[in-house]
Amino acid sequence: MKGLNLEKRKRIWIVLSDLYLDTELQESDFKYMAETFFENPFTFEEIKEIDQYEVFPVFFSNLLIPAGEWAGFDELVLVKNIMKWIETRNKLDIFAVKCLYPIYDKINRSYWKRIEDIYNQIDGGLLR
């Protein structure tokens, strides 16, 4: 994973994984996510790309299982699985993600909107 700030990226992966739990996120979850994103060196758009190309391919299947994981993913396994995905993905895998992600995006659009609203409030100094 050359050129990636791995420790900061891992934190983003862990926080983003909450979007793939079989639970209803609360306002406190959105605030925590937005604060974590704001404190990292990535832009909000970069974080959405990290979600699409690094986290989504590994965890979206949890949303398809009737009783998917709800308590939280093991962080060591989470990081290991994402790193394995990044190291082994090919152009066809990326194409598949580009085709599948818009379906997921429609499902979680309200979550992303709420996270972005809070992020922008932090950026504007309203929540500091």
mmCIF file of C-alpha atoms in Angstrom:
data_model
loop_
_atom_site.group_PDB
_atom_site.id
_atom_site.type_symbol
_atom_site.label_atom_id
_atom_site.label_comp_id
_atom_site.label_asym_id
_atom_site.label_seq_id
_atom_site.Cartn_x
_atom_site.Cartn_y
_atom_site.Cartn_z
ATOM 1 C CA MET A 1 0.000 0.000 0.000
ATOM 2 C CA LYS A 2 2.547 2.513 -1.155
ATOM 3 C CA GLY A 3 1.775 6.181 -0.741
ATOM 4 C CA LEU A 4 -1.059 5.610 1.720
ATOM 5 C CA ASN A 5 -1.066 6.930 5.245
ATOM 6 C CA LEU A 6 -1.954 3.482 6.537
ATOM 7 C CA GLU A 7 -2.651 4.294 10.191
ATOM 8 C CA LYS A 8 -4.974 7.183 9.342
ATOM 9 C CA ARG A 9 -6.601 5.104 6.609
ATOM 10 C CA LYS A 10 -7.219 2.207 9.015
ATOM 11 C CA ARG A 11 -9.142 4.548 11.315
ATOM 12 C CA ILE A 12 -11.303 5.617 8.368
ATOM 13 C CA TRP A 13 -11.922 1.964 7.406
ATOM 14 C CA ILE A 14 -13.012 1.113 10.937
ATOM 15 C CA VAL A 15 -15.401 4.059 11.152
ATOM 16 C CA LEU A 16 -16.818 3.431 7.668
ATOM 17 C CA SER A 17 -17.473 -0.206 8.529
ATOM 18 C CA ASP A 18 -20.323 0.985 10.772
ATOM 19 C CA LEU A 19 -22.258 1.811 7.601
ATOM 20 C CA TYR A 20 -22.320 -1.925 6.831
ATOM 21 C CA LEU A 21 -23.669 -3.143 10.161
ATOM 22 C CA ASP A 22 -27.184 -4.499 10.382
ATOM 23 C CA THR A 23 -28.251 -1.644 12.662
ATOM 24 C CA GLU A 24 -29.946 1.728 12.462
ATOM 25 C CA LEU A 25 -27.354 4.454 12.956
ATOM 26 C CA GLN A 26 -28.087 7.164 15.497
ATOM 27 C CA GLU A 27 -27.251 10.875 15.556
ATOM 28 C CA SER A 28 -24.289 10.162 17.857
ATOM 29 C CA ASP A 29 -22.914 7.715 15.248
ATOM 30 C CA PHE A 30 -23.113 10.349 12.513
ATOM 31 C CA LYS A 31 -21.411 12.915 14.716
ATOM 32 C CA TYR A 32 -18.601 10.498 15.608
ATOM 33 C CA MET A 33 -18.085 9.635 11.942
ATOM 34 C CA ALA A 34 -18.039 13.274 10.851
ATOM 35 C CA GLU A 35 -15.597 14.229 13.611
ATOM 36 C CA THR A 36 -13.283 11.340 12.766
ATOM 37 C CA PHE A 37 -13.363 12.219 9.065
ATOM 38 C CA PHE A 38 -12.665 15.876 9.812
ATOM 39 C CA GLU A 39 -9.657 15.021 11.989
ATOM 40 C CA ASN A 40 -8.001 12.991 9.221
ATOM 41 C CA PRO A 41 -5.962 14.268 6.269
ATOM 42 C CA PHE A 42 -8.497 13.085 3.678
ATOM 43 C CA THR A 43 -11.127 15.289 2.090
ATOM 44 C CA PHE A 44 -14.760 14.286 2.395
ATOM 45 C CA GLU A 45 -14.736 13.204 -1.267
ATOM 46 C CA GLU A 46 -11.614 11.093 -0.693
ATOM 47 C CA ILE A 47 -13.359 9.404 2.233
ATOM 48 C CA LYS A 48 -16.324 8.576 0.003
ATOM 49 C CA GLU A 49 -13.881 7.044 -2.513
ATOM 50 C CA ILE A 50 -12.221 5.050 0.277
ATOM 51 C CA ASP A 51 -15.682 3.783 1.159
ATOM 52 C CA GLN A 52 -16.517 2.872 -2.433
ATOM 53 C CA TYR A 53 -13.258 1.223 -3.471
ATOM 54 C CA GLU A 54 -11.850 -0.136 -0.208
ATOM 55 C CA VAL A 55 -14.601 -0.741 2.376
ATOM 56 C CA PHE A 56 -17.744 -1.414 0.318
ATOM 57 C CA PRO A 57 -16.265 -4.349 -1.652
ATOM 58 C CA VAL A 58 -15.360 -6.146 1.573
ATOM 59 C CA PHE A 59 -18.458 -5.468 3.702
ATOM 60 C CA PHE A 60 -21.494 -4.816 1.490
ATOM 61 C CA SER A 61 -22.477 -8.478 1.623
ATOM 62 C CA ASN A 62 -23.256 -8.016 5.341
ATOM 63 C CA LEU A 63 -26.189 -5.839 4.279
ATOM 64 C CA LEU A 64 -27.569 -8.691 2.172
ATOM 65 C CA ILE A 65 -27.720 -11.215 5.012
ATOM 66 C CA PRO A 66 -31.063 -11.218 6.882
ATOM 67 C CA ALA A 67 -29.302 -11.298 10.258
ATOM 68 C CA GLY A 68 -25.962 -9.732 9.399
ATOM 69 C CA GLU A 69 -23.289 -8.535 11.787
ATOM 70 C CA TRP A 70 -24.698 -5.871 14.070
ATOM 71 C CA ALA A 71 -22.316 -5.634 17.030
ATOM 72 C CA GLY A 72 -19.288 -4.438 15.059
ATOM 73 C CA PHE A 73 -16.569 -6.034 12.994
ATOM 74 C CA ASP A 74 -13.347 -7.277 14.559
ATOM 75 C CA GLU A 75 -10.889 -4.484 13.761
ATOM 76 C CA LEU A 76 -7.906 -6.749 13.051
ATOM 77 C CA VAL A 77 -9.939 -8.902 10.668
ATOM 78 C CA LEU A 78 -11.477 -5.797 9.103
ATOM 79 C CA VAL A 79 -8.064 -4.276 8.333
ATOM 80 C CA LYS A 80 -6.651 -7.606 7.132
ATOM 81 C CA ASN A 81 -9.593 -8.170 4.763
ATOM 82 C CA ILE A 82 -9.471 -4.663 3.318
ATOM 83 C CA MET A 83 -5.711 -4.841 2.793
ATOM 84 C CA LYS A 84 -6.091 -8.235 1.091
ATOM 85 C CA TRP A 85 -8.812 -6.788 -1.184
ATOM 86 C CA ILE A 86 -6.629 -3.811 -2.131
ATOM 87 C CA GLU A 87 -3.626 -6.024 -2.853
ATOM 88 C CA THR A 88 -5.523 -8.542 -4.991
ATOM 89 C CA ARG A 89 -8.168 -6.496 -6.819
ATOM 90 C CA ASN A 90 -7.987 -6.172 -10.570
ATOM 91 C CA LYS A 91 -9.651 -4.025 -13.235
ATOM 92 C CA LEU A 92 -12.672 -6.318 -13.434
ATOM 93 C CA ASP A 93 -13.135 -6.081 -9.660
ATOM 94 C CA ILE A 94 -13.030 -2.276 -9.861
ATOM 95 C CA PHE A 95 -15.553 -2.334 -12.705
ATOM 96 C CA ALA A 96 -17.877 -4.541 -10.631
ATOM 97 C CA VAL A 97 -17.621 -2.091 -7.721
ATOM 98 C CA LYS A 98 -18.478 0.793 -10.053
ATOM 99 C CA CYS A 99 -21.597 -1.113 -11.145
ATOM 100 C CA LEU A 100 -22.751 -2.238 -7.678
ATOM 101 C CA TYR A 101 -21.975 0.840 -5.589
ATOM 102 C CA PRO A 102 -24.753 3.033 -7.057
ATOM 103 C CA ILE A 103 -27.315 0.549 -5.733
ATOM 104 C CA TYR A 104 -25.835 0.753 -2.242
ATOM 105 C CA ASP A 105 -25.481 4.530 -2.571
ATOM 106 C CA LYS A 106 -29.252 4.860 -2.952
ATOM 107 C CA ILE A 107 -29.746 2.867 0.250
ATOM 108 C CA ASN A 108 -27.304 4.907 2.353
ATOM 109 C CA ARG A 109 -27.767 8.315 0.715
ATOM 110 C CA SER A 110 -29.539 9.712 3.793
ATOM 111 C CA TYR A 111 -26.698 8.502 6.044
ATOM 112 C CA TRP A 112 -24.078 10.158 3.857
ATOM 113 C CA LYS A 113 -26.134 13.347 3.713
ATOM 114 C CA ARG A 114 -26.350 13.520 7.500
ATOM 115 C CA ILE A 115 -22.618 12.806 7.922
ATOM 116 C CA GLU A 116 -21.752 15.476 5.351
ATOM 117 C CA ASP A 117 -24.036 18.028 7.031
ATOM 118 C CA ILE A 118 -22.309 17.494 10.373
ATOM 119 C CA TYR A 119 -18.871 17.489 8.710
ATOM 120 C CA ASN A 120 -19.649 20.839 7.090
ATOM 121 C CA GLN A 121 -20.838 22.242 10.425
ATOM 122 C CA ILE A 122 -17.522 21.210 11.985
ATOM 123 C CA ASP A 123 -15.633 22.699 9.031
ATOM 124 C CA GLY A 124 -17.580 25.935 9.380
ATOM 125 C CA GLY A 125 -16.752 26.133 13.076
ATOM 126 C CA LEU A 126 -20.321 25.552 14.183
ATOM 127 C CA LEU A 127 -19.551 22.393 16.213
ATOM 128 C CA ARG A 128 -16.114 23.110 17.612
#
